[in-house]
Amino acid sequence: MSVRTRFAPSPTGYLHVGGARTALFNWLFARKHKGTFILRVEDTDAARNTEEARQAIFDGMSWLGLDWDEGPESSVNRSAAEMDGQDTSHSSVKLHPPSKPSDSYYQSQRKPIYDAYFEKLLAADRLYKDGDAYRFRFDRKPITMNDLVCGEVIIDYRDESNTPDMVIRRSDGSYVFHFVNVVDDLEMKITHVIRGEDHLMNTPKHLQLIEALGAQPPQYAHIPLILNADGSKMSKRDAGAAVGDYPKQGFLSEAVVNFIALLGWSSKSDDEIFTLTDLIDRFSLEAINRAPARFDLEKCKWVNQQHIAKISTERFADLAKPFVQAENLPITENYPTVIAAVKEKVRLLSEVPAAIDFLITDTAAQDDETVAKAKGNPNSAFLPALAEHMAALTDWSADIAKEAIATIAQANGAKPGQLMFPVRVALSGRAHGPDLGDIFSILGKEKTVERLRCF
């Protein structure tokens, strides 16, 4: 059996992190088993569908690197490495009218197919009118489903008060989600339906429909809900919910994929940092947890930092450049050297401007509290002597600058380490940042002496 999975978003809003995780798990399962991943757009809600939302879904999928084998024709199916931190608004997904309904992956274009399946149910006497609507007549028996994550689930349809017959076609002639969803899965020969646990109780209804149509059902796997760190249900308004916000905030796509994969899936090891290839190799439905996942934005930032540390300095420099330029900071000749000094210090690309501004401009903001603390440090009294000692040096390097600190400290009965804090603050205006040796090298002798004298 060739594995076929699908992600079927509704274009009524942006791509939510929960939807992205559903797409990722389907994508990983298909890639793991050398199968087919399908993107299908459930756009039957004409009143709420928007082109902007549709575009956001395609852009989000492409930024995450989740390419689809079948689905709408797209010009945004590019690698994540090309799209990290970049504006994708120039990309477009064109809605091409299909030559026949079965060619389309938009539900709005597949009505003739739904009509044909509706007629099948009508001929089998499984539908009846309720006003101008039609209801599906459930078989009044227990329905057992064996979910690949949740295990055995039984719904007893003998109690009609609990399980009333389901509307299939509304009075306006439109079909309900349950019906078109099932028809599309059958038509597209989906083998595994991997979706959120909130759909678990819909599945027995779908099984009844599939049985009535004389078809074989796919296998189902319902993945746990995503909760906020405080245990509340994650909503679309919560921080971290919108996938489209991640590139703007300076996350790497591979880091976001890594983090999302950990929301409900376990590698069964202490490892937490994975490439997309690692995830494909390790992923399995058996390793998905039953318990709800907890979303922790700080953990996501930590994962991002680990991925930043792994990429090349050249790529880091390229990805950080738009953020630096957005803050009107100059891209100087020594930009590659400057950027390398903070590569292991930042968690997000958006943090780069504030991390390097003092290295490339004399007007960078200072931390007033830190500056006051440094000026109150008794070892700051040795900075004028250090400035003059450095001014007299004929050679300059990070090591020579550090030797100068040791010389002045020893001459004043102090330890070199006691001068490091006031020196750092005098040069940068902050308590933390790049290695002091990198700061000496980048600023150079004249700028270092000038800032020590002015402190």
Short mmCIF file of N, CA, C and O in Angstrom, two decimals, residues 174-286:
data_model
loop_
_atom_site.label_atom_id
_atom_site.label_comp_id
_atom_site.label_asym_id
_atom_site.label_seq_id
_atom_site.Cartn_x
_atom_site.Cartn_y
_atom_site.Cartn_z
N SER A 174 -26.06 23.50 -0.12
CA SER A 174 -24.63 23.29 0.14
C SER A 174 -24.43 22.06 1.03
O SER A 174 -25.31 21.70 1.82
N TYR A 175 -23.26 21.43 0.89
CA TYR A 175 -22.97 20.23 1.66
C TYR A 175 -22.18 20.56 2.92
O TYR A 175 -21.38 21.50 2.95
N VAL A 176 -22.36 19.74 3.97
CA VAL A 176 -21.68 19.97 5.24
C VAL A 176 -20.27 19.39 5.18
O VAL A 176 -19.94 18.54 4.34
N PHE A 177 -19.45 19.84 6.10
CA PHE A 177 -18.04 19.43 6.18
C PHE A 177 -17.89 17.92 6.21
O PHE A 177 -17.06 17.34 5.50
N HIS A 178 -18.66 17.24 7.07
CA HIS A 178 -18.49 15.81 7.25
C HIS A 178 -18.61 15.04 5.93
O HIS A 178 -17.86 14.10 5.67
N PHE A 179 -19.54 15.46 5.11
CA PHE A 179 -19.78 14.76 3.86
C PHE A 179 -18.67 15.00 2.85
O PHE A 179 -18.08 14.06 2.30
N VAL A 180 -18.36 16.27 2.57
CA VAL A 180 -17.36 16.58 1.54
C VAL A 180 -15.98 16.10 1.98
O VAL A 180 -15.16 15.68 1.15
N ASN A 181 -15.72 16.13 3.27
CA ASN A 181 -14.44 15.66 3.79
C ASN A 181 -14.25 14.18 3.50
O ASN A 181 -13.19 13.73 3.03
N VAL A 182 -15.29 13.40 3.77
CA VAL A 182 -15.25 11.96 3.52
C VAL A 182 -15.12 11.67 2.03
O VAL A 182 -14.31 10.83 1.60
N VAL A 183 -15.92 12.35 1.22
CA VAL A 183 -15.88 12.13 -0.23
C VAL A 183 -14.49 12.42 -0.78
O VAL A 183 -13.94 11.64 -1.57
N ASP A 184 -13.91 13.53 -0.36
CA ASP A 184 -12.58 13.88 -0.87
C ASP A 184 -11.53 12.86 -0.46
O ASP A 184 -10.64 12.50 -1.24
N ASP A 185 -11.61 12.38 0.78
CA ASP A 185 -10.65 11.37 1.23
C ASP A 185 -10.77 10.08 0.41
O ASP A 185 -9.76 9.45 0.07
N LEU A 186 -11.99 9.71 0.07
CA LEU A 186 -12.19 8.52 -0.74
C LEU A 186 -11.71 8.74 -2.17
O LEU A 186 -11.01 7.90 -2.76
N GLU A 187 -12.09 9.88 -2.75
CA GLU A 187 -11.71 10.18 -4.13
C GLU A 187 -10.19 10.29 -4.30
O GLU A 187 -9.65 9.88 -5.32
N MET A 188 -9.53 10.86 -3.29
CA MET A 188 -8.09 11.07 -3.37
C MET A 188 -7.30 9.88 -2.84
O MET A 188 -6.09 9.94 -2.72
N LYS A 189 -8.03 8.83 -2.46
CA LYS A 189 -7.42 7.58 -2.00
C LYS A 189 -6.46 7.81 -0.82
O LYS A 189 -5.35 7.26 -0.77
N ILE A 190 -6.92 8.64 0.13
CA ILE A 190 -6.13 8.90 1.33
C ILE A 190 -6.05 7.62 2.16
O ILE A 190 -7.06 6.99 2.44
N THR A 191 -4.85 7.26 2.57
CA THR A 191 -4.66 6.03 3.37
C THR A 191 -4.61 6.31 4.86
O THR A 191 -4.97 5.46 5.67
N HIS A 192 -4.14 7.51 5.23
CA HIS A 192 -4.00 7.87 6.64
C HIS A 192 -4.48 9.30 6.85
O HIS A 192 -3.99 10.23 6.20
N VAL A 193 -5.44 9.45 7.75
CA VAL A 193 -5.94 10.77 8.12
C VAL A 193 -5.34 11.12 9.48
O VAL A 193 -5.68 10.53 10.50
N ILE A 194 -4.41 12.08 9.47
CA ILE A 194 -3.74 12.52 10.70
C ILE A 194 -4.25 13.92 10.98
O ILE A 194 -4.00 14.85 10.20
N ARG A 195 -4.97 14.09 12.07
CA ARG A 195 -5.59 15.39 12.36
C ARG A 195 -5.74 15.58 13.85
O ARG A 195 -5.45 14.70 14.64
N GLY A 196 -6.21 16.77 14.24
CA GLY A 196 -6.32 17.13 15.64
C GLY A 196 -7.35 16.30 16.40
O GLY A 196 -8.34 15.84 15.83
N GLU A 197 -7.10 16.15 17.69
CA GLU A 197 -7.97 15.34 18.54
C GLU A 197 -9.40 15.90 18.62
O GLU A 197 -10.34 15.19 18.96
N ASP A 198 -9.56 17.18 18.28
CA ASP A 198 -10.89 17.78 18.31
C ASP A 198 -11.80 17.17 17.24
O ASP A 198 -13.02 17.36 17.27
N HIS A 199 -11.22 16.42 16.30
CA HIS A 199 -12.02 15.72 15.28
C HIS A 199 -12.30 14.26 15.65
O HIS A 199 -12.95 13.56 14.87
N LEU A 200 -11.83 13.83 16.80
CA LEU A 200 -11.96 12.41 17.16
C LEU A 200 -13.41 11.94 17.13
O LEU A 200 -13.73 10.88 16.58
N MET A 201 -14.31 12.73 17.71
CA MET A 201 -15.71 12.32 17.79
C MET A 201 -16.45 12.46 16.45
O MET A 201 -17.57 11.98 16.31
N ASN A 202 -15.81 13.11 15.48
CA ASN A 202 -16.41 13.16 14.14
C ASN A 202 -16.18 11.86 13.38
O ASN A 202 -16.94 11.53 12.46
N THR A 203 -15.14 11.15 13.76
CA THR A 203 -14.72 10.00 12.96
C THR A 203 -15.77 8.89 12.88
O THR A 203 -15.97 8.33 11.79
N PRO A 204 -16.47 8.53 13.97
CA PRO A 204 -17.53 7.51 13.82
C PRO A 204 -18.60 7.91 12.80
O PRO A 204 -19.11 7.05 12.07
N LYS A 205 -18.91 9.19 12.71
CA LYS A 205 -19.85 9.66 11.70
C LYS A 205 -19.29 9.39 10.30
O LYS A 205 -20.00 8.96 9.39
N HIS A 206 -18.00 9.67 10.15
CA HIS A 206 -17.35 9.48 8.87
C HIS A 206 -17.31 8.00 8.51
O HIS A 206 -17.48 7.63 7.34
N LEU A 207 -17.07 7.16 9.50
CA LEU A 207 -17.05 5.71 9.26
C LEU A 207 -18.41 5.21 8.79
O LEU A 207 -18.50 4.34 7.91
N GLN A 208 -19.47 5.77 9.38
CA GLN A 208 -20.82 5.38 8.94
C GLN A 208 -21.06 5.79 7.49
O GLN A 208 -21.63 5.03 6.69
N LEU A 209 -20.63 6.98 7.13
CA LEU A 209 -20.78 7.44 5.75
C LEU A 209 -20.00 6.55 4.78
O LEU A 209 -20.51 6.15 3.72
N ILE A 210 -18.77 6.24 5.16
CA ILE A 210 -17.91 5.41 4.30
C ILE A 210 -18.51 4.03 4.10
O ILE A 210 -18.54 3.49 2.98
N GLU A 211 -19.03 3.47 5.19
CA GLU A 211 -19.66 2.15 5.10
C GLU A 211 -20.89 2.20 4.19
O GLU A 211 -21.12 1.30 3.36
N ALA A 212 -21.69 3.25 4.32
CA ALA A 212 -22.89 3.39 3.50
C ALA A 212 -22.54 3.53 2.02
O ALA A 212 -23.33 3.15 1.15
N LEU A 213 -21.35 4.07 1.74
CA LEU A 213 -20.91 4.24 0.35
C LEU A 213 -20.20 2.99 -0.18
O LEU A 213 -19.74 2.97 -1.33
N GLY A 214 -20.09 1.98 0.68
CA GLY A 214 -19.46 0.72 0.26
C GLY A 214 -17.97 0.82 0.04
O GLY A 214 -17.40 0.07 -0.76
N ALA A 215 -17.32 1.73 0.77
CA ALA A 215 -15.88 1.95 0.58
C ALA A 215 -15.09 1.51 1.82
O ALA A 215 -15.66 1.25 2.88
N GLN A 216 -13.78 1.44 1.65
CA GLN A 216 -12.88 1.11 2.76
C GLN A 216 -12.37 2.41 3.38
O GLN A 216 -11.91 3.31 2.66
N PRO A 217 -12.41 2.53 4.70
CA PRO A 217 -11.96 3.78 5.33
C PRO A 217 -10.44 3.86 5.41
O PRO A 217 -9.75 2.83 5.41
N PRO A 218 -9.92 5.08 5.47
CA PRO A 218 -8.49 5.24 5.75
C PRO A 218 -8.23 4.90 7.22
O PRO A 218 -9.17 4.70 7.99
N GLN A 219 -6.98 4.85 7.60
CA GLN A 219 -6.63 4.72 9.01
C GLN A 219 -6.59 6.12 9.61
O GLN A 219 -6.18 7.08 8.95
N TYR A 220 -7.00 6.22 10.87
CA TYR A 220 -7.08 7.53 11.53
C TYR A 220 -6.07 7.63 12.66
O TYR A 220 -5.83 6.66 13.39
N ALA A 221 -5.51 8.81 12.81
CA ALA A 221 -4.60 9.11 13.92
C ALA A 221 -4.91 10.52 14.39
O ALA A 221 -4.72 11.48 13.64
N HIS A 222 -5.42 10.64 15.61
CA HIS A 222 -5.80 11.95 16.14
C HIS A 222 -4.76 12.42 17.15
O HIS A 222 -4.51 11.76 18.16
N ILE A 223 -4.15 13.56 16.83
CA ILE A 223 -3.03 14.06 17.62
C ILE A 223 -3.53 15.01 18.70
O ILE A 223 -4.56 15.66 18.55
N PRO A 224 -2.79 15.10 19.83
CA PRO A 224 -3.28 15.85 20.99
C PRO A 224 -3.39 17.35 20.73
O PRO A 224 -2.73 17.91 19.85
N LEU A 225 -4.23 17.99 21.51
CA LEU A 225 -4.40 19.43 21.43
C LEU A 225 -3.13 20.15 21.87
O LEU A 225 -2.29 19.57 22.58
N ILE A 226 -3.00 21.41 21.48
CA ILE A 226 -1.89 22.25 21.94
C ILE A 226 -2.44 23.24 22.95
O ILE A 226 -3.40 23.97 22.66
N LEU A 227 -1.85 23.26 24.13
CA LEU A 227 -2.25 24.17 25.19
C LEU A 227 -1.18 25.23 25.40
O LEU A 227 -0.01 25.03 25.05
N ASN A 228 -1.58 26.36 25.97
CA ASN A 228 -0.60 27.35 26.38
C ASN A 228 0.20 26.81 27.57
O ASN A 228 -0.16 25.81 28.17
N ALA A 229 1.27 27.52 27.91
CA ALA A 229 2.13 27.06 29.01
C ALA A 229 1.37 26.97 30.32
O ALA A 229 1.69 26.14 31.19
N ASP A 230 0.30 27.80 30.48
CA ASP A 230 -0.48 27.78 31.72
C ASP A 230 -1.59 26.74 31.71
O ASP A 230 -2.39 26.65 32.64
N GLY A 231 -1.67 25.95 30.62
CA GLY A 231 -2.67 24.90 30.55
C GLY A 231 -3.97 25.31 29.87
O GLY A 231 -4.84 24.46 29.64
N SER A 232 -4.10 26.58 29.52
CA SER A 232 -5.31 27.03 28.82
C SER A 232 -5.22 26.66 27.34
O SER A 232 -4.14 26.48 26.80
N LYS A 233 -6.38 26.54 26.69
CA LYS A 233 -6.39 26.15 25.28
C LYS A 233 -5.81 27.28 24.44
O LYS A 233 -6.16 28.45 24.61
N MET A 234 -4.94 26.94 23.54
CA MET A 234 -4.30 27.95 22.70
C MET A 234 -5.29 28.50 21.69
O MET A 234 -5.97 27.74 21.00
N SER A 235 -5.38 29.81 21.61
CA SER A 235 -6.29 30.44 20.66
C SER A 235 -5.48 31.15 19.58
O SER A 235 -4.26 31.29 19.68
N LYS A 236 -6.17 31.62 18.55
CA LYS A 236 -5.51 32.28 17.44
C LYS A 236 -4.88 33.61 17.84
O LYS A 236 -4.05 34.15 17.11
N ARG A 237 -5.29 34.15 18.98
CA ARG A 237 -4.77 35.44 19.41
C ARG A 237 -3.56 35.32 20.32
O ARG A 237 -2.95 36.33 20.68
N ASP A 238 -3.20 34.11 20.72
CA ASP A 238 -2.09 33.92 21.64
C ASP A 238 -0.75 34.10 20.95
O ASP A 238 -0.61 33.86 19.74
N ALA A 239 0.26 34.52 21.73
CA ALA A 239 1.61 34.69 21.20
C ALA A 239 2.11 33.37 20.64
O ALA A 239 2.00 32.33 21.28
N GLY A 240 2.66 33.43 19.43
CA GLY A 240 3.20 32.22 18.81
C GLY A 240 2.20 31.44 17.99
O GLY A 240 2.54 30.43 17.39
N ALA A 241 0.95 31.90 17.94
CA ALA A 241 -0.09 31.14 17.25
C ALA A 241 0.01 31.25 15.73
O ALA A 241 -0.25 30.29 15.01
N ALA A 242 0.39 32.40 15.22
CA ALA A 242 0.39 32.65 13.77
C ALA A 242 1.74 32.30 13.16
O ALA A 242 2.77 32.90 13.51
N VAL A 243 1.76 31.35 12.24
CA VAL A 243 3.01 30.94 11.60
C VAL A 243 3.64 32.11 10.84
O VAL A 243 4.87 32.26 10.81
N GLY A 244 2.81 32.97 10.26
CA GLY A 244 3.33 34.10 9.49
C GLY A 244 4.13 35.09 10.31
O GLY A 244 4.90 35.89 9.75
N ASP A 245 3.98 35.06 11.64
CA ASP A 245 4.73 35.98 12.50
C ASP A 245 6.17 35.54 12.73
O ASP A 245 7.03 36.35 13.07
N TYR A 246 6.43 34.25 12.58
CA TYR A 246 7.75 33.73 12.92
C TYR A 246 8.88 34.30 12.07
O TYR A 246 9.90 34.73 12.61
N PRO A 247 8.75 34.35 10.74
CA PRO A 247 9.84 34.95 9.97
C PRO A 247 10.04 36.43 10.29
O PRO A 247 11.16 36.92 10.30
N LYS A 248 8.96 37.14 10.59
CA LYS A 248 9.07 38.57 10.93
C LYS A 248 9.81 38.77 12.24
O LYS A 248 10.47 39.79 12.44
N GLN A 249 9.71 37.79 13.15
CA GLN A 249 10.37 37.90 14.45
C GLN A 249 11.80 37.36 14.43
O GLN A 249 12.50 37.45 15.43
N GLY A 250 12.20 36.81 13.29
CA GLY A 250 13.58 36.37 13.19
C GLY A 250 13.82 34.92 13.53
O GLY A 250 14.93 34.55 13.92
N PHE A 251 12.80 34.08 13.39
CA PHE A 251 12.99 32.65 13.58
C PHE A 251 13.47 32.01 12.27
O PHE A 251 13.09 32.46 11.19
N LEU A 252 14.25 30.96 12.37
CA LEU A 252 14.61 30.16 11.21
C LEU A 252 13.51 29.14 10.98
O LEU A 252 12.97 28.57 11.93
N SER A 253 13.21 28.87 9.73
CA SER A 253 12.13 27.93 9.43
C SER A 253 12.42 26.55 9.98
O SER A 253 11.54 25.88 10.53
N GLU A 254 13.69 26.10 9.88
CA GLU A 254 14.01 24.76 10.36
C GLU A 254 13.89 24.65 11.88
O GLU A 254 13.58 23.57 12.40
N ALA A 255 14.09 25.77 12.57
CA ALA A 255 13.93 25.77 14.03
C ALA A 255 12.46 25.67 14.41
O ALA A 255 12.09 24.97 15.37
N VAL A 256 11.62 26.39 13.68
CA VAL A 256 10.17 26.34 13.96
C VAL A 256 9.63 24.95 13.68
O VAL A 256 8.84 24.41 14.46
N VAL A 257 10.06 24.33 12.58
CA VAL A 257 9.65 22.96 12.28
C VAL A 257 10.09 22.03 13.40
O VAL A 257 9.32 21.17 13.86
N ASN A 258 11.33 22.17 13.84
CA ASN A 258 11.87 21.36 14.93
C ASN A 258 11.00 21.51 16.19
O ASN A 258 10.58 20.51 16.81
N PHE A 259 10.70 22.75 16.54
CA PHE A 259 9.90 23.01 17.75
C PHE A 259 8.49 22.46 17.62
O PHE A 259 7.98 21.81 18.55
N ILE A 260 7.85 22.69 16.48
CA ILE A 260 6.48 22.22 16.28
C ILE A 260 6.42 20.70 16.35
O ILE A 260 5.47 20.12 16.88
N ALA A 261 7.46 20.04 15.83
CA ALA A 261 7.48 18.58 15.87
C ALA A 261 7.47 18.05 17.30
O ALA A 261 6.90 16.98 17.58
N LEU A 262 8.05 18.81 18.21
CA LEU A 262 8.12 18.39 19.61
C LEU A 262 6.80 18.61 20.36
O LEU A 262 6.69 18.22 21.52
N LEU A 263 5.83 19.25 19.71
CA LEU A 263 4.53 19.49 20.32
C LEU A 263 3.65 18.25 20.15
O LEU A 263 2.82 18.16 19.25
N GLY A 264 3.89 17.26 20.97
CA GLY A 264 3.07 16.06 20.91
C GLY A 264 3.79 14.83 20.41
O GLY A 264 3.26 13.72 20.48
N TRP A 265 5.01 15.01 19.90
CA TRP A 265 5.80 13.86 19.43
C TRP A 265 7.09 13.78 20.23
O TRP A 265 7.66 14.80 20.60
N SER A 266 7.52 12.58 20.50
CA SER A 266 8.75 12.37 21.27
C SER A 266 9.73 11.55 20.46
O SER A 266 9.36 10.56 19.81
N SER A 267 10.98 11.95 20.51
CA SER A 267 12.02 11.21 19.79
C SER A 267 12.46 9.96 20.55
O SER A 267 13.27 9.19 20.05
N LYS A 268 11.94 9.78 21.77
CA LYS A 268 12.32 8.66 22.63
C LYS A 268 13.82 8.70 22.95
O LYS A 268 14.47 7.67 23.11
N SER A 269 14.34 9.93 23.04
CA SER A 269 15.74 10.13 23.41
C SER A 269 15.86 11.49 24.09
O SER A 269 14.88 12.21 24.21
N ASP A 270 17.07 11.82 24.50
CA ASP A 270 17.29 13.13 25.11
C ASP A 270 17.53 14.21 24.06
O ASP A 270 17.65 15.39 24.39
N ASP A 271 17.61 13.81 22.81
CA ASP A 271 17.84 14.78 21.73
C ASP A 271 16.62 15.68 21.54
O ASP A 271 15.48 15.22 21.61
N GLU A 272 16.88 16.94 21.28
CA GLU A 272 15.79 17.89 21.03
C GLU A 272 16.00 18.71 19.77
O GLU A 272 15.06 19.36 19.30
N ILE A 273 17.20 18.71 19.22
CA ILE A 273 17.51 19.51 18.05
C ILE A 273 17.62 18.59 16.84
O ILE A 273 18.46 17.69 16.80
N PHE A 274 16.74 18.84 15.85
CA PHE A 274 16.66 17.97 14.69
C PHE A 274 16.59 18.78 13.40
O PHE A 274 15.97 19.84 13.35
N THR A 275 17.20 18.24 12.36
CA THR A 275 16.99 18.77 11.01
C THR A 275 15.74 18.12 10.45
O THR A 275 15.20 17.16 11.03
N LEU A 276 15.29 18.59 9.31
CA LEU A 276 14.12 18.00 8.67
C LEU A 276 14.40 16.54 8.31
O LEU A 276 13.53 15.67 8.45
N THR A 277 15.61 16.26 7.88
CA THR A 277 15.99 14.88 7.54
C THR A 277 15.97 14.00 8.79
O THR A 277 15.48 12.85 8.73
N ASP A 278 16.46 14.53 9.90
CA ASP A 278 16.41 13.78 11.17
C ASP A 278 14.97 13.43 11.52
O ASP A 278 14.67 12.30 11.94
N LEU A 279 14.09 14.41 11.38
CA LEU A 279 12.68 14.20 11.74
C LEU A 279 12.04 13.13 10.87
O LEU A 279 11.27 12.29 11.37
N ILE A 280 12.34 13.15 9.58
CA ILE A 280 11.79 12.12 8.69
C ILE A 280 12.25 10.74 9.14
O ILE A 280 11.47 9.79 9.21
N ASP A 281 13.53 10.63 9.46
CA ASP A 281 14.08 9.34 9.87
C ASP A 281 13.46 8.82 11.16
O ASP A 281 13.21 7.62 11.32
N ARG A 282 13.20 9.73 12.10
CA ARG A 282 12.77 9.31 13.44
C ARG A 282 11.26 9.28 13.64
O ARG A 282 10.77 8.65 14.57
N PHE A 283 10.52 9.97 12.79
CA PHE A 283 9.10 10.14 13.04
C PHE A 283 8.32 8.83 12.95
O PHE A 283 8.56 7.99 12.10
N SER A 284 7.37 8.69 13.88
CA SER A 284 6.42 7.58 13.82
C SER A 284 5.16 7.98 14.57
O SER A 284 5.21 8.78 15.51
N LEU A 285 4.04 7.43 14.15
CA LEU A 285 2.79 7.70 14.85
C LEU A 285 2.79 7.10 16.25
O LEU A 285 2.16 7.63 17.16
N GLU A 286 3.52 6.02 16.43
CA GLU A 286 3.59 5.37 17.74
C GLU A 286 4.24 6.27 18.79
O GLU A 286 4.01 6.09 19.99
#
